[in-house]
PDB file of C-alpha atoms in Angstrom:
ATOM      1  CA  MET A   1     -30.265-152.794-224.807  1.00  0.00           C
ATOM      2  CA  LYS A   2     -30.751-149.270-224.722  1.00  0.00           C
ATOM      3  CA  TYR A   3     -32.894-147.151-222.185  1.00  0.00           C
ATOM      4  CA  LEU A   4     -33.018-144.190-224.186  1.00  0.00           C
ATOM      5  CA  ALA A   5     -35.345-142.064-221.874  1.00  0.00           C
ATOM      6  CA  ILE A   6     -33.199-142.789-218.961  1.00  0.00           C
ATOM      7  CA  GLU A   7     -30.054-141.607-220.839  1.00  0.00           C
ATOM      8  CA  ARG A   8     -31.599-138.658-222.392  1.00  0.00           C
ATOM      9  CA  TYR A   9     -32.468-137.424-218.641  1.00  0.00           C
ATOM     10  CA  ILE A  10     -28.894-138.175-217.399  1.00  0.00           C
ATOM     11  CA  GLY A  11     -27.820-136.159-220.481  1.00  0.00           C
ATOM     12  CA  ILE A  12     -30.142-133.408-220.104  1.00  0.00           C
ATOM     13  CA  GLU A  13     -29.472-133.282-216.417  1.00  0.00           C
ATOM     14  CA  GLY A  14     -25.890-133.803-216.649  1.00  0.00           C
ATOM     15  CA  LEU A  15     -25.156-136.091-214.404  1.00  0.00           C
ATOM     16  CA  SER A  16     -22.633-139.172-214.287  1.00  0.00           C
ATOM     17  CA  ILE A  17     -24.009-142.309-213.816  1.00  0.00           C
ATOM     18  CA  LYS A  18     -22.678-141.949-210.279  1.00  0.00           C
ATOM     19  CA  GLU A  19     -24.591-139.095-209.773  1.00  0.00           C
ATOM     20  CA  PHE A  20     -27.560-140.570-211.070  1.00  0.00           C
ATOM     21  CA  SER A  21     -26.940-143.882-209.093  1.00  0.00           C
ATOM     22  CA  GLU A  22     -26.979-141.425-205.969  1.00  0.00           C
ATOM     23  CA  LYS A  23     -29.908-139.858-206.895  1.00  0.00           C
ATOM     24  CA  CYS A  24     -32.186-142.950-207.268  1.00  0.00           C
ATOM     25  CA  ASP A  25     -30.455-144.625-204.074  1.00  0.00           C
ATOM     26  CA  ILE A  26     -28.928-147.351-206.334  1.00  0.00           C
ATOM     27  CA  SER A  27     -25.036-148.314-206.322  1.00  0.00           C
ATOM     28  CA  PRO A  28     -23.070-147.172-209.377  1.00  0.00           C
ATOM     29  CA  SER A  29     -22.073-150.803-210.151  1.00  0.00           C
ATOM     30  CA  THR A  30     -25.760-151.875-210.502  1.00  0.00           C
ATOM     31  CA  MET A  31     -26.939-148.977-212.402  1.00  0.00           C
ATOM     32  CA  SER A  32     -23.662-149.063-214.579  1.00  0.00           C
ATOM     33  CA  LYS A  33     -24.718-152.726-215.324  1.00  0.00           C
ATOM     34  CA  PHE A  34     -28.098-152.060-215.946  1.00  0.00           C
ATOM     35  CA  LEU A  35     -27.558-149.102-218.111  1.00  0.00           C
ATOM     36  CA  HIS A  36     -25.031-151.262-219.977  1.00  0.00           C
ATOM     37  CA  GLY A  37     -27.159-154.136-220.935  1.00  0.00           C
ATOM     38  CA  LYS A  38     -24.836-156.336-218.219  1.00  0.00           C
ATOM     39  CA  SER A  39     -27.499-157.410-216.132  1.00  0.00           C
ATOM     40  CA  ASP A  40     -30.949-157.201-215.071  1.00  0.00           C
ATOM     41  CA  ILE A  41     -32.220-154.923-212.289  1.00  0.00           C
ATOM     42  CA  LYS A  42     -35.064-155.325-209.883  1.00  0.00           C
ATOM     43  CA  LYS A  43     -38.421-154.043-209.899  1.00  0.00           C
ATOM     44  CA  SER A  44     -37.751-152.007-206.864  1.00  0.00           C
ATOM     45  CA  ASN A  45     -34.800-150.318-208.351  1.00  0.00           C
ATOM     46  CA  ILE A  46     -36.707-149.626-211.661  1.00  0.00           C
ATOM     47  CA  ASP A  47     -39.410-147.980-209.291  1.00  0.00           C
ATOM     48  CA  LYS A  48     -36.842-145.670-207.854  1.00  0.00           C
ATOM     49  CA  ILE A  49     -35.408-144.796-211.281  1.00  0.00           C
ATOM     50  CA  LEU A  50     -38.937-143.958-212.486  1.00  0.00           C
ATOM     51  CA  LYS A  51     -39.674-141.722-209.544  1.00  0.00           C
ATOM     52  CA  VAL A  52     -36.357-140.067-210.333  1.00  0.00           C
ATOM     53  CA  VAL A  53     -37.205-139.659-214.068  1.00  0.00           C
ATOM     54  CA  GLY A  54     -40.597-138.421-213.549  1.00  0.00           C
ATOM     55  CA  LEU A  55     -42.255-141.562-216.087  1.00  0.00           C
ATOM     56  CA  SER A  56     -44.202-144.044-216.006  1.00  0.00           C
ATOM     57  CA  TYR A  57     -42.824-148.012-216.640  1.00  0.00           C
ATOM     58  CA  GLU A  58     -44.867-147.117-220.038  1.00  0.00           C
ATOM     59  CA  GLU A  59     -43.158-143.929-220.746  1.00  0.00           C
ATOM     60  CA  CYS A  60     -39.720-144.717-219.796  1.00  0.00           C
ATOM     61  CA  PHE A  61     -39.946-148.235-221.866  1.00  0.00           C
ATOM     62  CA  LYS A  62     -42.024-147.846-224.626  1.00  0.00           C
ATOM     63  CA  GLU A  63     -39.347-146.120-227.306  1.00  0.00           C
ATOM     64  CA  GLN A  64     -37.190-148.997-226.608  1.00  0.00           C
ATOM     65  CA  LYS A  65     -39.888-151.335-227.624  1.00  0.00           C
ATOM     66  CA  ASP A  66     -40.704-149.267-230.484  1.00  0.00           C
ATOM     67  CA  GLU A  67     -37.093-149.055-231.409  1.00  0.00           C
ATOM     68  CA  GLU A  68     -36.639-152.769-231.460  1.00  0.00           C
ATOM     69  CA  LEU A  69     -39.481-153.297-233.890  1.00  0.00           C
TER      70      LEU A  69
END
């Protein structure tokens, strides 16, 4: 599963997954597993990610839902 809005943010900001996870206060291993579709992530961590990227849940995940159709 791709998280395009999150990947776009990481790319625009020029961050590594480790740097992005630190900004979100999430462990790098948890973030990596989430971004690579190897595990689900807690809602509390999704909220942290959304706060950093400045998007609502709908904005962040809309593109992904549209891509799957």
